[in-house]
Amino acid sequence: MNPYVIYTDSACDIVPETLSSWGVSSVSLTFRIDGGETEYTEHDIPSSEFYDKMRAGAVAKTAAINTETFRAAFEAELKQGRDVLYLGFSSGLSATFNSARIAAQGLEQDYPERRVITIDSLCASAGFGLLVFLAVGKRDEGATLDELADYLKATIPSICHWFTVDDLVYLKRGGRISPTVAFVGNLLGIKPVLHVDDEGHLISMTKVRGRRAAIHALAQKYGELLADSAQNVAFISHGDCLQDAELLKSILEKDYGANVTLITPVGTVIGAHSGPGTLALFFLGKHR
């Protein structure tokens, strides 16, 4: 059995230091601000500074990772005698995974003795990060490349993503809601509760009035959908609203016995579309 390395990308919203401690390699999506010429990678600008720019009216445009970037990253591992398992950002939200798939196909022709497995996570942000975390656990238990791939494919449909946003203007920019709905919703303090479906697409599920009600709605979804109390690990991500993330953690732990393992910032690429004030909860559920 050949040794293998786990690869991911920056849309998992796990900071590089943590990924490094997990023994996971990563490639970064990029973005530009207000149409500027400078192309930034995920961690070139601190998330708090990035969200301050957005609050001041800046617009960030994101770009998928291209095939050549993936090819260079994967080939470096193959040359060292290691196979690759790439777990990628949802194909329902980005072209990134398709770039990795094309790169892998070309490399397997050039390196027939090596393997590159690409898996579409159908996940985003720290839901994607949670899947990477689970992959690391299986790898460390001694799973082979094929065993890990099979485990991930079986687990993906159970990764629950539930989140809310504080300002509807960012969903409007992305075409998720109409300008009228955004205007009226912000005026009335309406907060949407959204999730990522089985095909990796962003779906609006319900609406509540007020931020605190939205936070409680996220916690209630955990109570409704938790698959197994023995698998009660939860991740929370936030768009520069740590206090709200801590409140959600407190509710989850007190009311539902959740094991909130990680609170992490929503990265700049995901945050460019969801905006400051995004709050998201991820866990293993009966279904999405």
Short mmCIF file of N, CA and C in Angstrom, two decimals, residues 154-270:
data_model
loop_
_atom_site.label_atom_id
_atom_site.label_comp_id
_atom_site.label_asym_id
_atom_site.label_seq_id
_atom_site.Cartn_x
_atom_site.Cartn_y
_atom_site.Cartn_z
N ALA A 154 -19.67 8.01 2.18
CA ALA A 154 -20.81 7.61 2.99
C ALA A 154 -21.21 8.68 3.99
N THR A 155 -20.26 9.52 4.40
CA THR A 155 -20.49 10.51 5.46
C THR A 155 -21.02 11.83 4.92
N ILE A 156 -20.66 12.18 3.70
CA ILE A 156 -21.03 13.48 3.12
C ILE A 156 -22.52 13.80 3.25
N PRO A 157 -23.43 12.86 2.99
CA PRO A 157 -24.86 13.21 3.09
C PRO A 157 -25.33 13.53 4.51
N SER A 158 -24.48 13.26 5.50
CA SER A 158 -24.86 13.50 6.90
C SER A 158 -24.29 14.80 7.46
N ILE A 159 -23.49 15.53 6.67
CA ILE A 159 -22.90 16.77 7.18
C ILE A 159 -23.93 17.89 7.07
N CYS A 160 -24.47 18.30 8.20
CA CYS A 160 -25.51 19.34 8.24
C CYS A 160 -24.87 20.72 8.25
N HIS A 161 -25.40 21.61 7.42
CA HIS A 161 -24.98 23.01 7.34
C HIS A 161 -26.20 23.87 7.63
N TRP A 162 -26.18 24.63 8.70
CA TRP A 162 -27.27 25.56 8.99
C TRP A 162 -26.67 26.91 9.33
N PHE A 163 -27.15 27.96 8.69
CA PHE A 163 -26.54 29.26 8.96
C PHE A 163 -27.54 30.39 8.75
N THR A 164 -27.14 31.55 9.26
CA THR A 164 -27.93 32.76 9.09
C THR A 164 -26.98 33.90 8.75
N VAL A 165 -27.54 34.97 8.20
CA VAL A 165 -26.76 36.16 7.88
C VAL A 165 -27.39 37.36 8.56
N ASP A 166 -26.59 38.38 8.77
CA ASP A 166 -27.07 39.56 9.49
C ASP A 166 -27.58 40.65 8.57
N ASP A 167 -27.08 40.67 7.32
CA ASP A 167 -27.47 41.70 6.36
C ASP A 167 -27.77 41.02 5.03
N LEU A 168 -28.99 41.21 4.53
CA LEU A 168 -29.43 40.52 3.33
C LEU A 168 -28.81 41.06 2.04
N VAL A 169 -28.12 42.19 2.12
CA VAL A 169 -27.57 42.79 0.91
C VAL A 169 -26.58 41.86 0.21
N TYR A 170 -25.87 41.03 0.99
CA TYR A 170 -24.85 40.17 0.39
C TYR A 170 -25.49 39.00 -0.35
N LEU A 171 -26.59 38.47 0.17
CA LEU A 171 -27.31 37.44 -0.56
C LEU A 171 -27.94 38.03 -1.82
N LYS A 172 -28.35 39.29 -1.74
CA LYS A 172 -28.90 39.97 -2.92
C LYS A 172 -27.84 40.09 -4.01
N ARG A 173 -26.63 40.47 -3.63
CA ARG A 173 -25.55 40.61 -4.61
C ARG A 173 -25.28 39.29 -5.32
N GLY A 174 -25.40 38.20 -4.59
CA GLY A 174 -25.13 36.90 -5.16
C GLY A 174 -26.30 36.31 -5.91
N GLY A 175 -27.40 37.06 -5.99
CA GLY A 175 -28.57 36.59 -6.72
C GLY A 175 -29.41 35.59 -5.96
N ARG A 176 -29.16 35.43 -4.65
CA ARG A 176 -29.92 34.47 -3.85
C ARG A 176 -31.30 35.00 -3.50
N ILE A 177 -31.43 36.31 -3.37
CA ILE A 177 -32.73 36.92 -3.09
C ILE A 177 -32.85 38.19 -3.93
N SER A 178 -34.08 38.67 -4.11
CA SER A 178 -34.31 39.85 -4.93
C SER A 178 -34.00 41.12 -4.15
N PRO A 179 -33.75 42.24 -4.84
CA PRO A 179 -33.53 43.51 -4.14
C PRO A 179 -34.70 43.89 -3.24
N THR A 180 -35.92 43.61 -3.68
CA THR A 180 -37.09 43.96 -2.86
C THR A 180 -37.11 43.16 -1.56
N VAL A 181 -36.86 41.85 -1.66
CA VAL A 181 -36.83 41.00 -0.47
C VAL A 181 -35.73 41.45 0.48
N ALA A 182 -34.58 41.82 -0.06
CA ALA A 182 -33.47 42.27 0.79
C ALA A 182 -33.83 43.56 1.50
N PHE A 183 -34.43 44.50 0.78
CA PHE A 183 -34.78 45.79 1.38
C PHE A 183 -35.82 45.61 2.49
N VAL A 184 -36.88 44.90 2.17
CA VAL A 184 -37.96 44.72 3.15
C VAL A 184 -37.47 43.89 4.34
N GLY A 185 -36.70 42.85 4.05
CA GLY A 185 -36.19 42.01 5.12
C GLY A 185 -35.31 42.77 6.09
N ASN A 186 -34.39 43.58 5.57
CA ASN A 186 -33.54 44.38 6.45
C ASN A 186 -34.36 45.39 7.24
N LEU A 187 -35.35 45.98 6.59
CA LEU A 187 -36.20 46.96 7.25
C LEU A 187 -36.96 46.36 8.43
N LEU A 188 -37.42 45.12 8.27
CA LEU A 188 -38.23 44.47 9.30
C LEU A 188 -37.41 43.59 10.24
N GLY A 189 -36.09 43.53 10.03
CA GLY A 189 -35.26 42.70 10.89
C GLY A 189 -35.43 41.21 10.64
N ILE A 190 -35.78 40.83 9.40
CA ILE A 190 -35.98 39.43 9.06
C ILE A 190 -34.62 38.77 8.82
N LYS A 191 -34.43 37.62 9.45
CA LYS A 191 -33.18 36.87 9.30
C LYS A 191 -33.48 35.51 8.69
N PRO A 192 -32.89 35.21 7.55
CA PRO A 192 -33.12 33.91 6.93
C PRO A 192 -32.32 32.82 7.64
N VAL A 193 -32.85 31.62 7.65
CA VAL A 193 -32.11 30.44 8.10
C VAL A 193 -31.95 29.56 6.86
N LEU A 194 -30.71 29.29 6.50
CA LEU A 194 -30.40 28.59 5.26
C LEU A 194 -29.62 27.32 5.54
N HIS A 195 -29.54 26.46 4.53
CA HIS A 195 -28.67 25.29 4.65
C HIS A 195 -28.11 24.93 3.28
N VAL A 196 -27.19 23.96 3.27
CA VAL A 196 -26.62 23.44 2.04
C VAL A 196 -27.25 22.06 1.82
N ASP A 197 -27.86 21.84 0.64
CA ASP A 197 -28.63 20.63 0.41
C ASP A 197 -27.76 19.46 -0.04
N ASP A 198 -28.40 18.34 -0.37
CA ASP A 198 -27.68 17.12 -0.73
C ASP A 198 -26.84 17.27 -1.99
N GLU A 199 -27.14 18.25 -2.81
CA GLU A 199 -26.38 18.49 -4.03
C GLU A 199 -25.35 19.61 -3.87
N GLY A 200 -25.19 20.08 -2.64
CA GLY A 200 -24.19 21.11 -2.37
C GLY A 200 -24.60 22.51 -2.73
N HIS A 201 -25.92 22.74 -2.89
CA HIS A 201 -26.42 24.07 -3.22
C HIS A 201 -26.94 24.78 -1.97
N LEU A 202 -26.88 26.10 -2.01
CA LEU A 202 -27.37 26.92 -0.92
C LEU A 202 -28.89 27.10 -1.04
N ILE A 203 -29.62 26.77 0.03
CA ILE A 203 -31.07 26.81 0.01
C ILE A 203 -31.59 27.59 1.21
N SER A 204 -32.52 28.52 0.98
CA SER A 204 -33.18 29.22 2.08
C SER A 204 -34.33 28.37 2.59
N MET A 205 -34.36 28.13 3.92
CA MET A 205 -35.35 27.21 4.48
C MET A 205 -36.49 27.92 5.22
N THR A 206 -36.15 28.93 6.01
CA THR A 206 -37.17 29.61 6.79
C THR A 206 -36.68 31.01 7.14
N LYS A 207 -37.55 31.81 7.74
CA LYS A 207 -37.20 33.17 8.14
C LYS A 207 -37.72 33.41 9.56
N VAL A 208 -36.94 34.14 10.34
CA VAL A 208 -37.35 34.52 11.69
C VAL A 208 -37.10 36.01 11.86
N ARG A 209 -37.68 36.59 12.88
CA ARG A 209 -37.48 38.01 13.12
C ARG A 209 -36.49 38.20 14.26
N GLY A 210 -35.38 38.82 13.95
CA GLY A 210 -34.39 39.15 14.97
C GLY A 210 -33.22 38.18 15.01
N ARG A 211 -32.07 38.73 15.35
CA ARG A 211 -30.84 37.96 15.37
C ARG A 211 -30.87 36.84 16.43
N ARG A 212 -31.33 37.15 17.60
CA ARG A 212 -31.33 36.15 18.67
C ARG A 212 -32.22 34.96 18.30
N ALA A 213 -33.36 35.25 17.67
CA ALA A 213 -34.24 34.16 17.24
C ALA A 213 -33.55 33.29 16.20
N ALA A 214 -32.77 33.91 15.34
CA ALA A 214 -32.04 33.15 14.32
C ALA A 214 -31.00 32.24 14.96
N ILE A 215 -30.32 32.73 15.99
CA ILE A 215 -29.32 31.91 16.68
C ILE A 215 -29.98 30.71 17.34
N HIS A 216 -31.12 30.94 17.98
CA HIS A 216 -31.84 29.83 18.60
C HIS A 216 -32.36 28.85 17.55
N ALA A 217 -32.73 29.35 16.37
CA ALA A 217 -33.21 28.47 15.30
C ALA A 217 -32.10 27.52 14.85
N LEU A 218 -30.86 28.01 14.80
CA LEU A 218 -29.74 27.15 14.44
C LEU A 218 -29.57 26.04 15.47
N ALA A 219 -29.63 26.41 16.74
CA ALA A 219 -29.49 25.42 17.81
C ALA A 219 -30.61 24.38 17.75
N GLN A 220 -31.82 24.82 17.44
CA GLN A 220 -32.95 23.90 17.36
C GLN A 220 -32.75 22.87 16.25
N LYS A 221 -32.12 23.29 15.15
CA LYS A 221 -31.84 22.35 14.06
C LYS A 221 -30.90 21.25 14.53
N TYR A 222 -29.96 21.62 15.38
CA TYR A 222 -29.06 20.61 15.94
C TYR A 222 -29.86 19.58 16.74
N GLY A 223 -30.77 20.07 17.58
CA GLY A 223 -31.60 19.17 18.36
C GLY A 223 -32.48 18.27 17.52
N GLU A 224 -32.99 18.80 16.42
CA GLU A 224 -33.88 18.04 15.55
C GLU A 224 -33.15 16.97 14.74
N LEU A 225 -31.94 17.30 14.30
CA LEU A 225 -31.31 16.47 13.28
C LEU A 225 -30.12 15.65 13.76
N LEU A 226 -29.65 15.84 14.99
CA LEU A 226 -28.48 15.11 15.46
C LEU A 226 -28.69 13.61 15.25
N ALA A 227 -27.72 12.99 14.62
CA ALA A 227 -27.87 11.58 14.27
C ALA A 227 -27.67 10.66 15.46
N ASP A 228 -26.69 10.98 16.30
CA ASP A 228 -26.29 10.05 17.36
C ASP A 228 -25.61 10.87 18.44
N SER A 229 -26.07 10.74 19.68
CA SER A 229 -25.47 11.52 20.77
C SER A 229 -24.00 11.20 20.97
N ALA A 230 -23.57 10.04 20.49
CA ALA A 230 -22.15 9.68 20.58
C ALA A 230 -21.33 10.40 19.52
N GLN A 231 -22.00 10.98 18.51
CA GLN A 231 -21.32 11.75 17.46
C GLN A 231 -21.77 13.20 17.52
N ASN A 232 -21.61 13.81 18.69
CA ASN A 232 -22.18 15.13 18.93
C ASN A 232 -21.21 16.27 18.66
N VAL A 233 -20.14 16.01 17.92
CA VAL A 233 -19.19 17.06 17.59
C VAL A 233 -19.86 18.11 16.71
N ALA A 234 -19.56 19.37 16.99
CA ALA A 234 -20.11 20.47 16.20
C ALA A 234 -19.02 21.49 15.94
N PHE A 235 -19.05 22.09 14.76
CA PHE A 235 -18.18 23.21 14.40
C PHE A 235 -19.07 24.44 14.20
N ILE A 236 -18.55 25.60 14.55
CA ILE A 236 -19.23 26.88 14.32
C ILE A 236 -18.28 27.79 13.55
N SER A 237 -18.80 28.46 12.54
CA SER A 237 -18.00 29.50 11.87
C SER A 237 -18.75 30.81 11.91
N HIS A 238 -18.00 31.91 11.85
CA HIS A 238 -18.62 33.23 12.00
C HIS A 238 -17.90 34.27 11.16
N GLY A 239 -18.67 35.20 10.64
CA GLY A 239 -18.14 36.31 9.87
C GLY A 239 -17.91 37.52 10.75
N ASP A 240 -16.84 37.47 11.56
CA ASP A 240 -16.47 38.58 12.45
C ASP A 240 -17.59 38.89 13.45
N CYS A 241 -18.18 37.84 14.02
CA CYS A 241 -19.21 38.01 15.06
C CYS A 241 -18.99 36.95 16.13
N LEU A 242 -17.81 36.99 16.73
CA LEU A 242 -17.41 35.96 17.69
C LEU A 242 -18.37 35.89 18.87
N GLN A 243 -18.89 37.02 19.33
CA GLN A 243 -19.80 37.00 20.47
C GLN A 243 -21.04 36.16 20.16
N ASP A 244 -21.57 36.28 18.96
CA ASP A 244 -22.72 35.46 18.58
C ASP A 244 -22.35 33.98 18.50
N ALA A 245 -21.15 33.71 18.01
CA ALA A 245 -20.69 32.32 17.94
C ALA A 245 -20.58 31.72 19.34
N GLU A 246 -20.08 32.50 20.27
CA GLU A 246 -19.97 32.02 21.66
C GLU A 246 -21.34 31.81 22.27
N LEU A 247 -22.31 32.67 21.94
CA LEU A 247 -23.67 32.48 22.43
C LEU A 247 -24.26 31.19 21.87
N LEU A 248 -24.09 30.94 20.59
CA LEU A 248 -24.58 29.71 19.99
C LEU A 248 -23.93 28.50 20.65
N LYS A 249 -22.64 28.56 20.89
CA LYS A 249 -21.95 27.46 21.56
C LYS A 249 -22.55 27.20 22.94
N SER A 250 -22.81 28.26 23.68
CA SER A 250 -23.37 28.12 25.02
C SER A 250 -24.73 27.44 24.98
N ILE A 251 -25.58 27.86 24.05
CA ILE A 251 -26.92 27.25 23.92
C ILE A 251 -26.80 25.77 23.57
N LEU A 252 -25.94 25.46 22.62
CA LEU A 252 -25.77 24.07 22.18
C LEU A 252 -25.29 23.18 23.31
N GLU A 253 -24.33 23.67 24.08
CA GLU A 253 -23.76 22.86 25.16
C GLU A 253 -24.75 22.71 26.31
N LYS A 254 -25.44 23.79 26.64
CA LYS A 254 -26.36 23.75 27.78
C LYS A 254 -27.63 22.98 27.47
N ASP A 255 -28.24 23.24 26.32
CA ASP A 255 -29.55 22.68 26.00
C ASP A 255 -29.49 21.33 25.29
N TYR A 256 -28.38 21.05 24.61
CA TYR A 256 -28.34 19.86 23.78
C TYR A 256 -27.14 18.96 24.03
N GLY A 257 -26.25 19.35 24.92
CA GLY A 257 -25.09 18.53 25.22
C GLY A 257 -24.10 18.41 24.09
N ALA A 258 -24.07 19.41 23.23
CA ALA A 258 -23.17 19.37 22.07
C ALA A 258 -21.71 19.49 22.49
N ASN A 259 -20.86 18.90 21.69
CA ASN A 259 -19.41 19.03 21.86
C ASN A 259 -18.90 19.99 20.79
N VAL A 260 -18.91 21.29 21.11
CA VAL A 260 -18.45 22.29 20.14
C VAL A 260 -16.93 22.26 20.13
N THR A 261 -16.39 21.58 19.13
CA THR A 261 -14.95 21.33 19.06
C THR A 261 -14.18 22.50 18.50
N LEU A 262 -14.80 23.28 17.63
CA LEU A 262 -14.06 24.35 16.94
C LEU A 262 -14.98 25.53 16.63
N ILE A 263 -14.51 26.73 16.94
CA ILE A 263 -15.11 27.97 16.44
C ILE A 263 -14.07 28.61 15.54
N THR A 264 -14.44 28.91 14.30
CA THR A 264 -13.48 29.39 13.32
C THR A 264 -14.08 30.53 12.50
N PRO A 265 -13.26 31.49 12.06
CA PRO A 265 -13.80 32.55 11.20
C PRO A 265 -14.27 32.01 9.85
N VAL A 266 -15.33 32.59 9.33
CA VAL A 266 -15.69 32.35 7.94
C VAL A 266 -14.63 33.04 7.09
N GLY A 267 -13.98 32.31 6.22
CA GLY A 267 -12.89 32.87 5.44
C GLY A 267 -13.35 33.91 4.43
N THR A 268 -12.39 34.54 3.82
CA THR A 268 -12.69 35.65 2.92
C THR A 268 -13.44 35.21 1.66
N VAL A 269 -13.17 34.01 1.16
CA VAL A 269 -13.84 33.57 -0.06
C VAL A 269 -15.32 33.28 0.20
N ILE A 270 -15.62 32.53 1.25
CA ILE A 270 -17.02 32.29 1.61
C ILE A 270 -17.66 33.60 2.06
#
